[in-house]
């Protein structure tokens, strides 16, 4: 399979699992929350985190399918964080992936509950015995614990708080790194390490290599994203100020300059590629690291 | 131990566990979210759900302490639901347990994240291997799965959606029962059944008796609460309209009349007491059912 074929395959598996996890017999009694969660969870997106989980499971000797409940759970957590981030009291965004944000369509109260429901459903999904047949209870527990830590106050939510509190303030490169490593890095790392754990390869050296890959890939992707936010706007609006800067958010180009950012993206990508070499059959992981900062997608 | 001595004992255990679960080394980097979660999670309350979990664990042959992480998790989930319920876009309440609500003190954005953080921390707590030493992975997984189902879209969150959508509308007694059984009943039932599971008594008959107890206790307590909302106001404000009615919320007294509600509270309490008889050493469970509708606390 080529890179995009495999990404497509993982995306389809993820979307099928999401469809299945986000339906219920209770929909007859209160349809709105189910409509709201599906609206956001099934609105496209790269499905990068699920792809990492399934691919790390595969290169560690498992099947992508045995990691699927965890892959879908990651995407639910990612989606809930976007719904809550977009709320008027947070980033107050009207558009997400080219469509009106959840609260614009369903109202703020339903959007708050839809976010809560997705976070909760992520844990329901990985803890449901039907979804994890063939895995030992110890394995499921270890992977679920990894997911819970990564998405909580010491992980993603910590990054969201740092992000919110940094708005309109001068922050250092160290703080911005800490912010990004929490806000997006922790979940990326969990995506990779959960894949290894679910394949039965939870030894320290394997997890360290997987974390190193995900950490560098995630940071490279974030810096590239910041660059696009500036350079995309130069082309489009003829002014070097992107939406992040407008919101008073610190970005890597503002702190480090464009040239240093480009260099950093290359360095981080090289580190991710080097970390991938610890795994057999690592062509996809290598190509993915390069592809994500290539702007060709 | 008397009823209140045991309730006090369970409350102290719960609050110690909450204190411990809601601190982190990351507090140095972003203190606000930790302050916000502790503000709401450690602001008193009966700690009824944790007491049920620990007591059911005890009467099923376990120790209250082995159920403690799950007891604390229940309280975190209960607390997060209150924080989000109080938000301006939801019930828009300024006071909770006699203190300003979370968003009044910390702002809406932090309150949204603090709620998210508590929900997430509940799962971190029960999935952390340090917290569940001495329990098998199967047992932890089964109890955690029970918790996740009860708090999700098919449980508590479903009840919150029903509650929100019923505001200002005529609803039937059946819908109000469905609403309450989801909004508070599911978590009560999970409190009881998790206690049994954690003690190693997860057989169908035991769980059914525990569910029956919790279901009837929860509903009796809710109807009593509705009665107090009316009768408390008669004394205080000289008018028979409580805050629920003011918000256009359907309540049992409005639908059934005060006399029928009083009768129903007695019937439900009797059913809870009868269900408790299935357990050895059930004096506390019996007394608790009577105490919760006695208004003497």
XYZ file of C-alpha atoms in Angstrom:
594
model
C 0.000 0.000 0.000
C 1.169 3.534 -0.723
C 1.153 6.165 2.014
C -2.148 7.667 0.942
C -3.759 4.270 0.386
C -2.857 3.238 3.912
C -3.996 6.581 5.357
C -7.283 6.147 3.507
C -7.667 2.615 4.816
C -7.112 3.766 8.409
C -9.462 6.697 7.925
C -12.247 4.459 6.698
C -11.807 2.035 9.593
C -11.868 4.962 12.038
C -14.999 6.457 10.544
C -16.818 3.133 10.600
C -15.875 2.676 14.255
C -17.019 6.224 15.066
C -20.365 5.697 13.292
C -20.907 2.575 15.321
C -19.804 4.033 18.667
C -21.931 7.151 18.306
C -25.319 5.538 17.812
C -27.659 4.236 20.518
C -31.171 3.005 21.127
C -31.640 6.101 23.306
C -31.526 8.275 20.197
C -35.308 7.835 19.977
C -35.712 9.644 23.318
C -33.223 12.487 22.910
C -31.826 12.725 19.383
C -30.077 16.101 19.623
C -26.927 15.070 21.479
C -26.346 12.144 19.123
C -26.822 14.399 16.106
C -24.419 16.918 17.621
C -21.644 14.413 18.367
C -21.903 12.849 14.919
C -21.912 16.266 13.247
C -18.472 17.016 14.656
C -16.959 13.543 14.843
C -17.873 12.663 11.260
C -16.977 15.920 9.566
C -13.751 14.833 7.911
C -10.281 15.498 9.209
C -7.008 13.704 8.591
C -7.559 11.122 11.373
C -3.848 11.348 12.060
C -3.990 10.080 15.668
C -5.966 6.935 14.802
C -3.546 6.263 11.932
C -0.605 6.436 14.339
C -2.236 4.009 16.778
C -3.122 1.484 14.099
C 0.246 1.766 12.356
C 2.269 1.384 15.565
C 0.160 -1.645 16.422
C 0.888 -3.069 12.967
C 4.659 -2.451 13.009
C 4.792 -3.992 16.499
C 3.302 -7.216 15.173
C -0.415 -6.674 15.837
C -3.237 -5.924 13.420
C -4.543 -2.378 12.867
C -8.021 -3.670 13.748
C -7.104 -4.700 17.273
C -6.154 -1.073 17.989
C -9.308 0.333 16.399
C -11.388 1.048 19.553
C -8.455 3.041 20.932
C -7.930 4.769 17.601
C -11.579 5.823 17.504
C -11.411 6.922 21.157
C -8.467 9.217 20.368
C -10.468 10.833 17.618
C -13.448 11.314 19.959
C -11.186 13.045 22.476
C -9.598 15.190 19.774
C -13.076 16.137 18.501
C -14.463 16.995 21.942
C -11.476 19.266 22.558
C -12.214 21.109 19.304
C -15.928 21.537 20.172
C -15.089 23.006 23.580
C -12.215 25.110 22.175
C -14.586 26.671 19.650
C -17.151 27.763 22.289
C -17.836 31.497 22.642
C -16.195 31.551 26.081
C -13.068 29.904 24.649
C -11.793 30.727 21.129
C -15.241 31.794 19.885
C -14.862 30.296 16.421
C -17.700 30.128 13.904
C -16.083 27.766 11.436
C -14.268 24.456 11.754
C -13.159 22.388 8.768
C -15.137 24.758 6.558
C -18.461 24.150 8.367
C -20.250 26.067 11.118
C -18.931 25.049 14.553
C -20.983 22.752 16.772
C -22.453 25.497 18.983
C -23.432 27.531 15.905
C -25.578 24.634 14.706
C -26.834 23.070 17.952
C -26.535 25.888 20.478
C -24.012 26.311 23.287
C -25.672 24.046 25.856
C -25.860 21.089 23.479
C -22.281 21.749 22.325
C -21.014 21.627 25.922
C -22.853 18.341 26.494
C -21.790 16.947 23.109
C -18.166 17.576 24.071
C -18.677 15.925 27.453
C -20.429 13.021 25.732
C -17.556 12.453 23.301
C -14.941 12.458 26.065
C -17.053 10.020 28.048
C -17.772 7.850 24.987
C -14.060 7.508 24.345
C -13.704 5.701 27.667
C -16.930 3.723 27.202
C -15.542 2.520 23.874
C -12.170 1.289 25.108
C -13.630 -0.176 28.324
C -16.437 -2.089 26.608
C -15.639 -5.836 26.672
C -17.269 -6.348 23.241
C -14.800 -3.956 21.648
C -11.641 -5.479 23.054
C -12.138 -9.208 22.626
C -8.830 -10.945 22.080
C -6.901 -8.501 24.265
C -5.998 -9.295 27.869
C -7.565 -7.188 30.615
C -4.041 -6.068 31.626
C -3.345 -4.803 28.098
C -6.653 -2.957 27.809
C -6.140 -1.394 31.229
C -2.614 -0.271 30.448
C -3.588 1.318 27.122
C -6.708 2.955 28.618
C -4.644 4.384 31.470
C -2.188 5.817 28.947
C -5.093 7.461 27.087
C -6.595 8.920 30.264
C -3.304 10.465 31.407
C -2.607 11.986 27.991
C -5.972 13.706 27.704
C -6.226 15.046 31.256
C -5.001 17.977 33.325
C -1.433 16.742 33.106
C -1.766 16.368 29.345
C -4.035 17.932 26.749
C -6.263 19.910 29.124
C -3.134 21.382 30.702
C -2.109 22.562 27.238
C -5.519 24.141 26.679
C -5.265 26.040 29.946
C -1.738 27.218 29.088
C -2.955 28.244 25.644
C -5.858 30.222 27.070
C -3.706 31.921 29.675
C -0.993 32.806 27.170
C -3.352 34.712 24.904
C -2.320 38.318 24.442
C 0.807 37.786 26.563
C 4.490 37.571 25.743
C 5.645 34.012 26.346
C 9.032 32.381 25.986
C 9.992 29.697 23.505
C 10.148 27.248 26.428
C 6.582 28.040 27.469
C 5.337 27.702 23.885
C 7.083 24.326 23.599
C 5.534 23.213 26.921
C 2.135 24.432 25.728
C 2.301 22.581 22.403
C 3.763 19.422 23.917
C 0.775 19.330 26.277
C -1.939 20.562 23.948
C -1.176 18.285 21.015
C 1.978 16.348 21.889
C 0.608 14.239 24.753
C -2.234 12.805 22.695
C 0.117 12.146 19.751
C 2.489 10.289 22.056
C -0.385 8.293 23.521
C -1.529 7.442 19.992
C 1.849 5.918 19.252
C 2.500 4.174 22.572
C -1.016 2.719 22.797
C -0.439 1.067 19.427
C 2.704 -0.622 20.765
C 1.018 -1.669 24.031
C -1.977 -3.133 22.188
C 0.346 -5.231 20.020
C 1.968 -6.600 23.195
C 5.145 -4.559 22.807
C 4.986 -2.391 25.927
C 8.685 -2.572 26.873
C 10.442 0.676 27.802
C 12.721 0.872 24.744
C 9.838 0.406 22.297
C 7.650 2.981 24.047
C 10.533 5.449 24.155
C 11.119 5.176 20.413
C 7.388 5.543 19.730
C 7.180 8.603 21.994
C 10.227 10.159 20.375
C 8.683 9.683 16.926
C 5.320 11.130 17.935
C 6.813 14.025 19.886
C 8.994 15.200 17.001
C 6.325 14.573 14.373
C 3.754 16.499 16.417
C 5.990 19.475 17.031
C 7.166 19.630 13.391
C 3.549 19.525 12.258
C 2.597 22.312 14.678
C 5.404 24.604 13.562
C 4.558 23.912 9.914
C 0.949 24.777 10.747
C 2.052 28.093 12.272
C 4.106 28.813 9.119
C 1.097 28.073 6.907
C -1.027 30.377 9.052
C 1.330 33.198 8.099
C 2.311 32.237 4.576
C -1.145 31.093 3.578
C -2.378 34.511 4.525
C 0.352 36.315 2.618
C -0.897 34.679 -0.576
C -4.535 35.054 0.238
C -4.851 38.394 2.003
C -1.586 40.062 1.127
C -0.724 40.614 4.790
C 1.649 38.684 6.973
C -0.765 38.290 9.895
C -2.642 35.034 10.348
C -5.620 34.221 12.529
C -3.420 33.048 15.416
C -1.663 36.389 15.585
C -5.012 38.188 15.397
C -6.146 36.325 18.486
C -3.008 37.383 20.300
C -1.678 33.823 20.314
C 2.035 33.280 20.432
C 3.316 31.243 17.486
C 6.693 29.772 16.629
C 7.350 32.119 13.638
C 6.718 35.171 15.842
C 9.112 33.898 18.501
C 11.789 32.342 16.300
C 11.452 33.881 12.842
C 10.458 32.098 9.654
C 13.925 30.901 8.652
C 14.627 29.267 12.030
C 11.182 27.668 11.971
C 11.844 26.071 8.587
C 15.138 24.740 9.877
C 13.448 23.418 13.015
C 10.773 21.609 11.000
C 13.552 19.833 9.078
C 15.437 18.932 12.273
C 12.336 17.592 14.011
C 11.282 15.617 10.943
C 14.763 14.084 10.750
C 14.489 13.060 14.404
C 11.098 11.465 13.813
C 12.456 9.561 10.822
C 15.430 8.382 12.899
C 13.104 7.191 15.694
C 10.969 5.265 13.196
C 14.016 3.173 12.298
C 13.640 1.310 15.609
C 10.583 -0.441 14.148
C 10.482 -3.122 11.429
C 8.591 -2.247 8.255
C 8.776 1.475 9.045
C 8.413 2.948 5.540
C 4.954 4.344 6.259
C 6.101 6.062 9.478
C 9.049 7.640 7.638
C 6.946 8.806 4.722
C 4.253 10.124 7.032
C 6.733 12.340 8.894
C 7.915 13.875 5.640
C 4.417 14.104 4.134
C 2.936 15.974 7.097
C 5.299 18.906 6.613
C 5.227 18.843 2.807
C 2.066 20.950 2.331
C 1.086 18.758 -0.589
C -2.070 17.377 0.987
C -20.774 2.778 63.979
C -23.979 4.807 63.807
C -25.346 5.965 60.469
C -23.851 9.444 60.737
C -20.526 8.127 62.047
C -20.222 5.838 59.054
C -21.306 8.563 56.630
C -18.680 10.841 58.195
C -16.037 8.152 57.870
C -16.820 7.632 54.193
C -16.905 11.377 53.607
C -13.471 11.834 55.111
C -12.012 8.999 53.060
C -13.559 10.479 49.908
C -12.229 13.950 50.587
C -8.724 12.664 51.271
C -8.817 10.718 48.002
C -10.069 13.789 46.131
C -7.339 16.002 47.634
C -4.742 13.507 46.504
C -6.194 12.931 43.028
C -6.539 16.638 42.273
C -2.954 17.736 42.849
C -0.081 17.514 40.401
C 3.471 18.650 39.806
C 2.106 20.588 36.819
C 0.351 22.956 39.182
C 3.487 25.091 39.136
C 3.016 25.708 35.407
C -0.731 26.323 35.259
C -2.307 26.597 38.693
C -5.756 27.892 37.689
C -7.345 24.636 36.522
C -6.191 22.810 39.667
C -7.571 25.581 41.862
C -10.844 25.480 39.958
C -11.326 21.716 40.211
C -10.489 21.693 43.924
C -12.799 24.648 44.573
C -15.793 22.637 43.367
C -14.749 19.110 44.311
C -13.847 20.049 47.883
C -16.762 22.332 48.686
C -18.719 19.959 50.885
C -21.698 17.918 49.819
C -23.129 14.732 51.245
C -20.803 12.425 49.270
C -23.744 10.076 48.914
C -22.485 8.240 45.834
C -19.061 7.445 47.317
C -20.794 6.224 50.497
C -22.929 3.826 48.446
C -19.903 2.416 46.637
C -17.892 1.876 49.799
C -20.833 0.447 51.726
C -21.835 -1.987 48.976
C -18.216 -3.084 48.780
C -18.226 -3.633 52.562
C -21.513 -5.563 52.730
C -20.318 -7.728 49.839
C -17.266 -8.760 51.841
C -14.681 -6.230 50.686
C -13.208 -3.226 52.495
C -14.491 0.318 51.899
C -10.912 1.304 51.079
C -10.619 -0.996 48.075
C -13.560 0.845 46.488
C -12.166 4.289 47.298
C -10.700 5.237 43.873
C -14.066 4.455 42.298
C -15.903 6.307 45.050
C -13.758 9.400 44.473
C -14.219 9.063 40.700
C -17.999 9.093 41.114
C -17.747 12.295 43.074
C -15.522 13.864 40.410
C -18.100 12.996 37.753
C -20.940 14.303 39.898
C -18.992 17.530 40.485
C -18.113 18.068 36.819
C -21.792 17.662 35.903
C -22.700 20.379 38.421
C -20.020 22.767 37.089
C -21.235 22.356 33.508
C -24.928 22.467 34.560
C -24.339 25.810 36.295
C -22.782 27.466 33.203
C -24.554 30.524 31.759
C -25.508 28.559 28.612
C -27.043 25.799 30.761
C -28.902 26.580 34.024
C -27.038 29.873 34.563
C -26.753 29.508 38.332
C -24.708 31.877 40.487
C -24.695 29.834 43.676
C -23.983 26.196 44.483
C -23.849 24.828 48.013
C -24.021 28.413 49.249
C -20.905 29.554 47.374
C -20.457 31.311 44.019
C -20.491 28.787 41.171
C -17.244 27.784 39.480
C -17.610 30.083 36.461
C -18.449 33.035 38.724
C -15.083 32.618 40.463
C -12.799 31.377 37.673
C -14.558 32.525 34.490
C -16.483 30.458 31.967
C -13.524 29.147 29.979
C -11.756 27.784 33.045
C -15.045 26.326 34.328
C -15.580 24.440 31.060
C -12.032 23.060 31.247
C -12.311 22.312 34.975
C -15.417 20.211 34.248
C -13.628 18.406 31.432
C -10.637 17.883 33.707
C -12.744 16.332 36.483
C -14.467 13.933 34.105
C -11.123 12.936 32.684
C -9.512 12.667 36.137
C -12.216 10.266 37.223
C -11.022 7.798 34.591
C -7.346 8.530 35.256
C -7.985 7.715 38.919
C -9.689 4.357 38.417
C -7.326 3.316 35.613
C -4.121 4.153 37.497
C -2.373 0.921 38.570
C -1.150 2.532 41.818
C -4.719 3.157 42.924
C -6.048 -0.319 42.306
C -3.363 -2.587 43.716
C -4.880 -5.781 45.070
C -7.675 -5.825 42.491
C -7.502 -7.976 39.371
C -7.348 -6.230 35.981
C -10.665 -7.904 35.083
C -12.355 -6.458 38.164
C -10.998 -2.946 37.583
C -12.022 -3.088 33.940
C -15.533 -4.273 34.729
C -16.119 -1.584 37.361
C -14.596 1.138 35.156
C -16.789 0.094 32.251
C -19.834 0.291 34.508
C -18.817 3.829 35.530
C -18.265 4.936 31.931
C -21.643 3.677 30.750
C -23.491 5.293 33.650
C -22.006 8.739 33.101
C -22.291 8.877 29.312
C -24.869 9.666 26.647
C -26.867 6.581 27.553
C -26.762 7.567 31.224
C -26.250 10.856 33.036
C -25.541 13.027 29.981
C -28.722 11.682 28.379
C -30.600 12.864 31.461
C -29.022 16.302 31.207
C -30.094 16.613 27.586
C -33.641 15.494 28.445
C -33.692 17.982 31.319
C -32.560 20.832 29.103
C -35.014 19.982 26.362
C -37.915 19.615 28.787
C -37.528 23.123 30.160
C -40.649 25.215 29.696
C -42.507 22.265 28.157
C -45.296 20.024 29.382
C -43.884 16.564 29.926
C -45.501 13.337 31.078
C -44.803 11.494 34.305
C -43.090 8.800 32.222
C -40.739 11.318 30.626
C -39.919 12.857 34.001
C -39.161 9.392 35.402
C -36.943 8.633 32.387
C -35.207 11.985 32.827
C -34.498 11.469 36.532
C -33.497 7.828 36.129
C -30.903 8.973 33.588
C -29.811 12.232 35.185
C -29.255 10.918 38.702
C -30.384 7.280 38.744
C -27.727 5.817 36.454
C -24.832 7.144 38.520
C -26.520 6.010 41.763
C -26.959 2.535 40.318
C -23.347 2.470 39.181
C -22.276 3.560 42.680
C -24.004 0.531 44.159
C -23.066 -2.067 41.536
C -19.404 -0.973 41.367
C -19.157 -1.599 45.098
C -20.387 -5.182 44.607
C -18.109 -5.787 41.620
C -15.059 -4.450 43.483
C -15.751 -6.839 46.356
C -15.820 -9.723 43.878
C -19.604 -10.128 44.000
C -20.501 -9.343 40.408
C -23.154 -12.061 39.933
C -26.448 -11.058 38.312
C -28.645 -11.485 41.411
C -26.381 -9.333 43.584
C -26.137 -6.578 40.981
C -29.881 -6.622 40.477
C -30.561 -6.152 44.196
C -27.982 -3.341 44.363
C -29.521 -1.622 41.326
C -33.003 -1.962 42.754
C -31.866 -0.380 46.029
C -30.088 2.518 44.312
C -32.847 3.140 41.795
C -35.563 3.419 44.447
C -33.364 5.383 46.847
C -32.394 7.825 44.098
C -35.935 8.418 42.911
C -37.301 8.796 46.462
C -34.561 11.316 47.203
C -35.343 13.257 44.018
C -39.064 13.481 44.741
C -38.337 14.529 48.332
C -36.028 17.189 46.915
C -38.811 18.471 44.660
C -41.152 18.590 47.659
C -38.611 20.568 49.674
C -38.195 22.978 46.774
C -41.882 23.818 47.103
C -42.411 23.523 50.822
C -39.140 25.213 51.711
C -40.268 28.167 49.676
C -43.697 28.292 51.286
C -42.017 28.863 54.631
C -39.372 31.192 53.324
C -41.077 33.275 50.672
C -44.728 32.612 51.411
C -45.401 31.391 47.887
C -45.751 27.853 46.662
C -43.384 28.212 43.720
C -39.807 26.971 44.003
C -36.764 27.661 41.863
C -37.396 24.608 39.659
C -40.845 25.859 38.745
C -39.429 29.324 38.094
C -37.045 27.836 35.540
C -39.962 26.113 33.840
C -38.728 22.706 34.966
C -41.256 19.937 35.405
C -41.238 18.493 38.915
C -43.006 15.539 40.510
C -45.275 17.678 42.769
C -46.489 19.665 39.762
C -47.269 16.493 37.814
C -48.575 14.298 40.630
C -49.646 16.586 43.459
C -48.063 16.807 46.902
C -50.091 14.038 48.533
C -49.257 11.464 45.844
C -45.595 12.489 45.998
C -45.436 11.863 49.747
C -47.014 8.459 49.208
C -44.570 7.693 46.397
C -41.574 8.626 48.563
C -42.788 6.112 51.173
C -43.346 3.394 48.560
C -39.940 3.890 46.961
C -38.201 3.969 50.340
C -39.925 0.722 51.298
C -38.730 -0.860 48.068
C -35.154 0.282 48.749
C -35.307 -1.133 52.275
C -36.637 -4.430 50.904
C -33.830 -4.605 48.324
C -31.218 -3.976 51.035
C -32.343 -7.164 52.793
C -30.564 -9.198 50.108
C -27.244 -8.152 51.682
C -25.761 -9.268 55.010
C -25.166 -6.556 57.615
C -27.558 -4.175 55.825
C -28.575 -1.917 58.731
C -26.710 1.080 57.302
C -28.351 0.702 53.880
C -31.788 0.506 55.492
C -31.196 3.490 57.743
C -29.715 5.508 54.877
C -32.831 5.028 52.737
C -35.035 6.309 55.555
C -32.640 9.087 56.569
C -32.359 10.551 53.063
C -36.078 11.335 52.958
C -36.357 12.409 56.596
C -35.290 16.059 56.121
C -33.484 15.896 59.410
C -29.998 16.363 58.002
